[in-house]
Amino acid sequence: MRRVIIDTDPAIGIPFRDVDDGIAIVLALKSPLLEIAGITITHGNVDHDSAYLACKRLMKITGDVKTPIYKGSKRPLNIAAPASSDAVEFIHDSLHSQNGDLTLLCIGPLTNLATVEKIYPGTLSKAHSIVIMGGAVNVRGNIPPFFRAEFNFWKDPVSASIVMKSNTDISLI
């Protein structure tokens, strides 16, 4: 069983917004192959507070009362003054205590992870791996008008760059 943290910007249940993160969370919760250490919330599909509430509602609907949810980044990374959050501290503490046995599943903008790396350099290298729903490499993106960017990287390109440059095993999906 793989121990994971899901970093996400869920908008499930919010009219005219994507449901992909919510569906991914449900699938992860029901997978016999994954153990969810926690869910960290970031800005993205909707504002941070709406994403947090959407995740809380989803967990209630699934009957999951044990998986902790941590509030994270409310806006793209401010490199001059990266702000810590419950999510940043949870990711940092978890990576240090799991001895390379924790995978980060990132299905939103990468602000929480980049903030961890800015405040605590080298922390992301302690992850077993990072799996990212993001990036558009040699393919068409999903952001008009020219479709050259993918939404999660477009939402916070500085954070995407920081995470991609970390010394970690990264898979882009």
Short mmCIF file of C-alpha atoms in Angstrom, two decimals:
data_model
loop_
_atom_site.label_atom_id
_atom_site.label_comp_id
_atom_site.label_asym_id
_atom_site.label_seq_id
_atom_site.Cartn_x
_atom_site.Cartn_y
_atom_site.Cartn_z
CA MET A 1 0.00 0.00 0.00
CA ARG A 2 1.36 3.45 -0.95
CA ARG A 3 1.06 6.26 1.64
CA VAL A 4 0.11 9.57 -0.05
CA ILE A 5 -0.80 13.19 0.53
CA ILE A 6 -3.30 14.63 -1.96
CA ASP A 7 -2.69 18.31 -2.74
CA THR A 8 -5.80 19.65 -4.46
CA ASP A 9 -8.14 22.50 -5.41
CA PRO A 10 -11.49 20.66 -5.49
CA ALA A 11 -14.54 22.38 -6.90
CA ILE A 12 -16.91 19.44 -6.96
CA GLY A 13 -20.45 20.54 -6.13
CA ILE A 14 -19.81 24.13 -7.24
CA PRO A 15 -21.86 25.06 -10.33
CA PHE A 16 -19.97 25.35 -13.63
CA ARG A 17 -16.69 24.06 -12.15
CA ASP A 18 -14.61 20.96 -12.79
CA VAL A 19 -15.33 17.76 -10.90
CA ASP A 20 -12.04 16.00 -11.70
CA ASP A 21 -10.35 16.62 -8.35
CA GLY A 22 -13.38 15.42 -6.42
CA ILE A 23 -13.58 12.25 -8.46
CA ALA A 24 -9.84 11.67 -7.99
CA ILE A 25 -10.21 12.05 -4.21
CA VAL A 26 -13.07 9.53 -4.10
CA LEU A 27 -11.14 7.05 -6.22
CA ALA A 28 -8.06 7.45 -4.00
CA LEU A 29 -10.11 7.01 -0.83
CA LYS A 30 -11.64 3.79 -2.18
CA SER A 31 -8.40 2.36 -3.57
CA PRO A 32 -6.97 -0.62 -1.68
CA LEU A 33 -3.54 0.46 -2.98
CA LEU A 34 -3.46 3.86 -1.26
CA GLU A 35 -3.39 5.11 2.30
CA ILE A 36 -4.30 8.80 2.42
CA ALA A 37 -2.19 10.54 5.08
CA GLY A 38 -4.02 13.82 4.51
CA ILE A 39 -5.46 16.23 2.00
CA THR A 40 -3.98 19.69 1.52
CA ILE A 41 -6.02 22.45 -0.09
CA THR A 42 -4.75 25.11 -2.48
CA HIS A 43 -6.26 27.85 -4.65
CA GLY A 44 -7.05 27.09 -8.29
CA ASN A 45 -10.36 25.93 -9.74
CA VAL A 46 -12.10 28.11 -7.14
CA ASP A 47 -10.93 30.32 -4.29
CA HIS A 48 -9.25 28.57 -1.39
CA ASP A 49 -12.18 28.78 1.03
CA SER A 50 -14.61 27.33 -1.50
CA ALA A 51 -12.16 24.51 -2.28
CA TYR A 52 -11.82 23.73 1.43
CA LEU A 53 -15.61 23.63 1.92
CA ALA A 54 -16.05 21.48 -1.21
CA CYS A 55 -13.52 18.99 0.17
CA LYS A 56 -15.20 18.94 3.61
CA ARG A 57 -18.60 18.25 1.94
CA LEU A 58 -17.09 15.52 -0.22
CA MET A 59 -15.51 13.80 2.77
CA LYS A 60 -18.83 13.91 4.61
CA ILE A 61 -20.63 12.38 1.61
CA THR A 62 -18.04 9.58 1.36
CA GLY A 63 -18.36 8.90 5.08
CA ASP A 64 -14.65 9.54 5.66
CA VAL A 65 -14.18 11.11 9.08
CA LYS A 66 -10.54 10.14 9.65
CA THR A 67 -8.61 11.77 6.80
CA PRO A 68 -7.37 15.20 7.90
CA ILE A 69 -7.79 18.22 5.63
CA TYR A 70 -5.31 21.09 5.86
CA LYS A 71 -5.78 24.64 4.61
CA GLY A 72 -3.00 25.83 2.34
CA SER A 73 -2.15 28.50 -0.18
CA LYS A 74 -4.78 31.10 -1.01
CA ARG A 75 -2.96 32.61 -3.99
CA PRO A 76 0.12 32.04 -6.16
CA LEU A 77 3.49 31.96 -4.43
CA ASN A 78 5.02 35.24 -3.27
CA ILE A 79 8.71 34.43 -3.67
CA ALA A 80 9.77 37.44 -1.60
CA ALA A 81 7.67 36.34 1.37
CA PRO A 82 6.43 32.73 1.15
CA ALA A 83 3.66 32.25 3.71
CA SER A 84 3.47 29.10 5.75
CA SER A 85 0.14 27.40 6.37
CA ASP A 86 -1.24 24.28 8.03
CA ALA A 87 -0.83 22.46 4.69
CA VAL A 88 2.81 23.53 4.30
CA GLU A 89 3.68 22.45 7.83
CA PHE A 90 1.83 19.13 7.40
CA ILE A 91 3.67 18.35 4.15
CA HIS A 92 7.03 19.31 5.69
CA ASP A 93 6.49 17.32 8.90
CA SER A 94 5.12 14.29 7.02
CA LEU A 95 8.03 14.15 4.57
CA HIS A 96 10.54 14.35 7.41
CA SER A 97 8.86 11.62 9.43
CA GLN A 98 8.16 9.13 6.61
CA ASN A 99 11.77 8.48 5.52
CA GLY A 100 11.10 8.52 1.76
CA ASP A 101 7.95 6.43 2.00
CA LEU A 102 5.45 9.16 1.13
CA THR A 103 4.18 10.11 -2.34
CA LEU A 104 2.67 13.51 -3.10
CA LEU A 105 -0.32 13.37 -5.47
CA CYS A 106 -0.78 16.91 -6.81
CA ILE A 107 -3.97 17.64 -8.72
CA GLY A 108 -4.02 21.44 -8.36
CA PRO A 109 -1.57 24.33 -8.67
CA LEU A 110 1.73 23.51 -6.96
CA THR A 111 1.81 26.46 -4.57
CA ASN A 112 1.79 24.42 -1.35
CA LEU A 113 4.72 22.28 -2.50
CA ALA A 114 6.75 25.24 -3.78
CA THR A 115 6.16 27.05 -0.49
CA VAL A 116 7.46 24.02 1.41
CA GLU A 117 10.57 24.05 -0.78
CA LYS A 118 11.13 27.81 -0.36
CA ILE A 119 10.72 27.76 3.44
CA TYR A 120 12.45 24.39 3.99
CA PRO A 121 14.91 23.87 1.08
CA GLY A 122 15.43 20.26 0.07
CA THR A 123 12.28 18.95 1.76
CA LEU A 124 10.62 17.75 -1.45
CA SER A 125 13.59 15.46 -2.12
CA LYS A 126 12.45 13.43 0.90
CA ALA A 127 9.32 12.30 -0.98
CA HIS A 128 9.25 8.86 -2.55
CA SER A 129 7.88 10.60 -5.63
CA ILE A 130 5.64 13.44 -6.77
CA VAL A 131 2.83 12.69 -9.21
CA ILE A 132 1.47 15.85 -10.83
CA MET A 133 -1.67 16.41 -12.87
CA GLY A 134 -0.21 19.26 -14.84
CA GLY A 135 2.05 20.51 -17.54
CA ALA A 136 1.73 20.45 -21.29
CA VAL A 137 4.99 19.14 -22.72
CA ASN A 138 5.06 18.76 -26.50
CA VAL A 139 1.27 18.66 -26.53
CA ARG A 140 -1.54 21.16 -26.70
CA GLY A 141 -2.56 22.73 -23.38
CA ASN A 142 -6.08 23.56 -22.20
CA ILE A 143 -5.86 27.35 -21.66
CA PRO A 144 -7.22 29.48 -24.54
CA PRO A 145 -6.62 31.36 -26.75
CA PHE A 146 -3.46 29.60 -27.95
CA PHE A 147 -3.69 26.43 -25.85
CA ARG A 148 0.00 26.51 -24.96
CA ALA A 149 -0.45 26.08 -21.22
CA GLU A 150 -2.06 23.60 -18.87
CA PHE A 151 -4.33 25.04 -16.16
CA ASN A 152 -2.49 23.99 -12.98
CA PHE A 153 0.89 25.23 -14.25
CA TRP A 154 -0.68 28.37 -15.75
CA LYS A 155 -2.35 29.23 -12.42
CA ASP A 156 1.06 29.41 -10.65
CA PRO A 157 3.97 29.01 -13.09
CA VAL A 158 6.59 30.10 -10.54
CA SER A 159 5.57 27.31 -8.19
CA ALA A 160 5.52 24.80 -11.05
CA SER A 161 9.09 25.80 -11.92
CA ILE A 162 10.29 25.44 -8.32
CA VAL A 163 8.76 21.98 -7.94
CA MET A 164 10.02 20.79 -11.32
CA LYS A 165 13.56 21.84 -10.34
CA SER A 166 13.42 19.98 -7.01
CA ASN A 167 15.62 16.92 -6.66
CA THR A 168 12.69 14.51 -6.69
CA ASP A 169 11.26 11.71 -8.83
CA ILE A 170 8.44 13.52 -10.69
CA SER A 171 5.75 12.11 -12.97
CA LEU A 172 3.62 14.50 -15.03
CA ILE A 173 0.19 13.34 -16.04
#
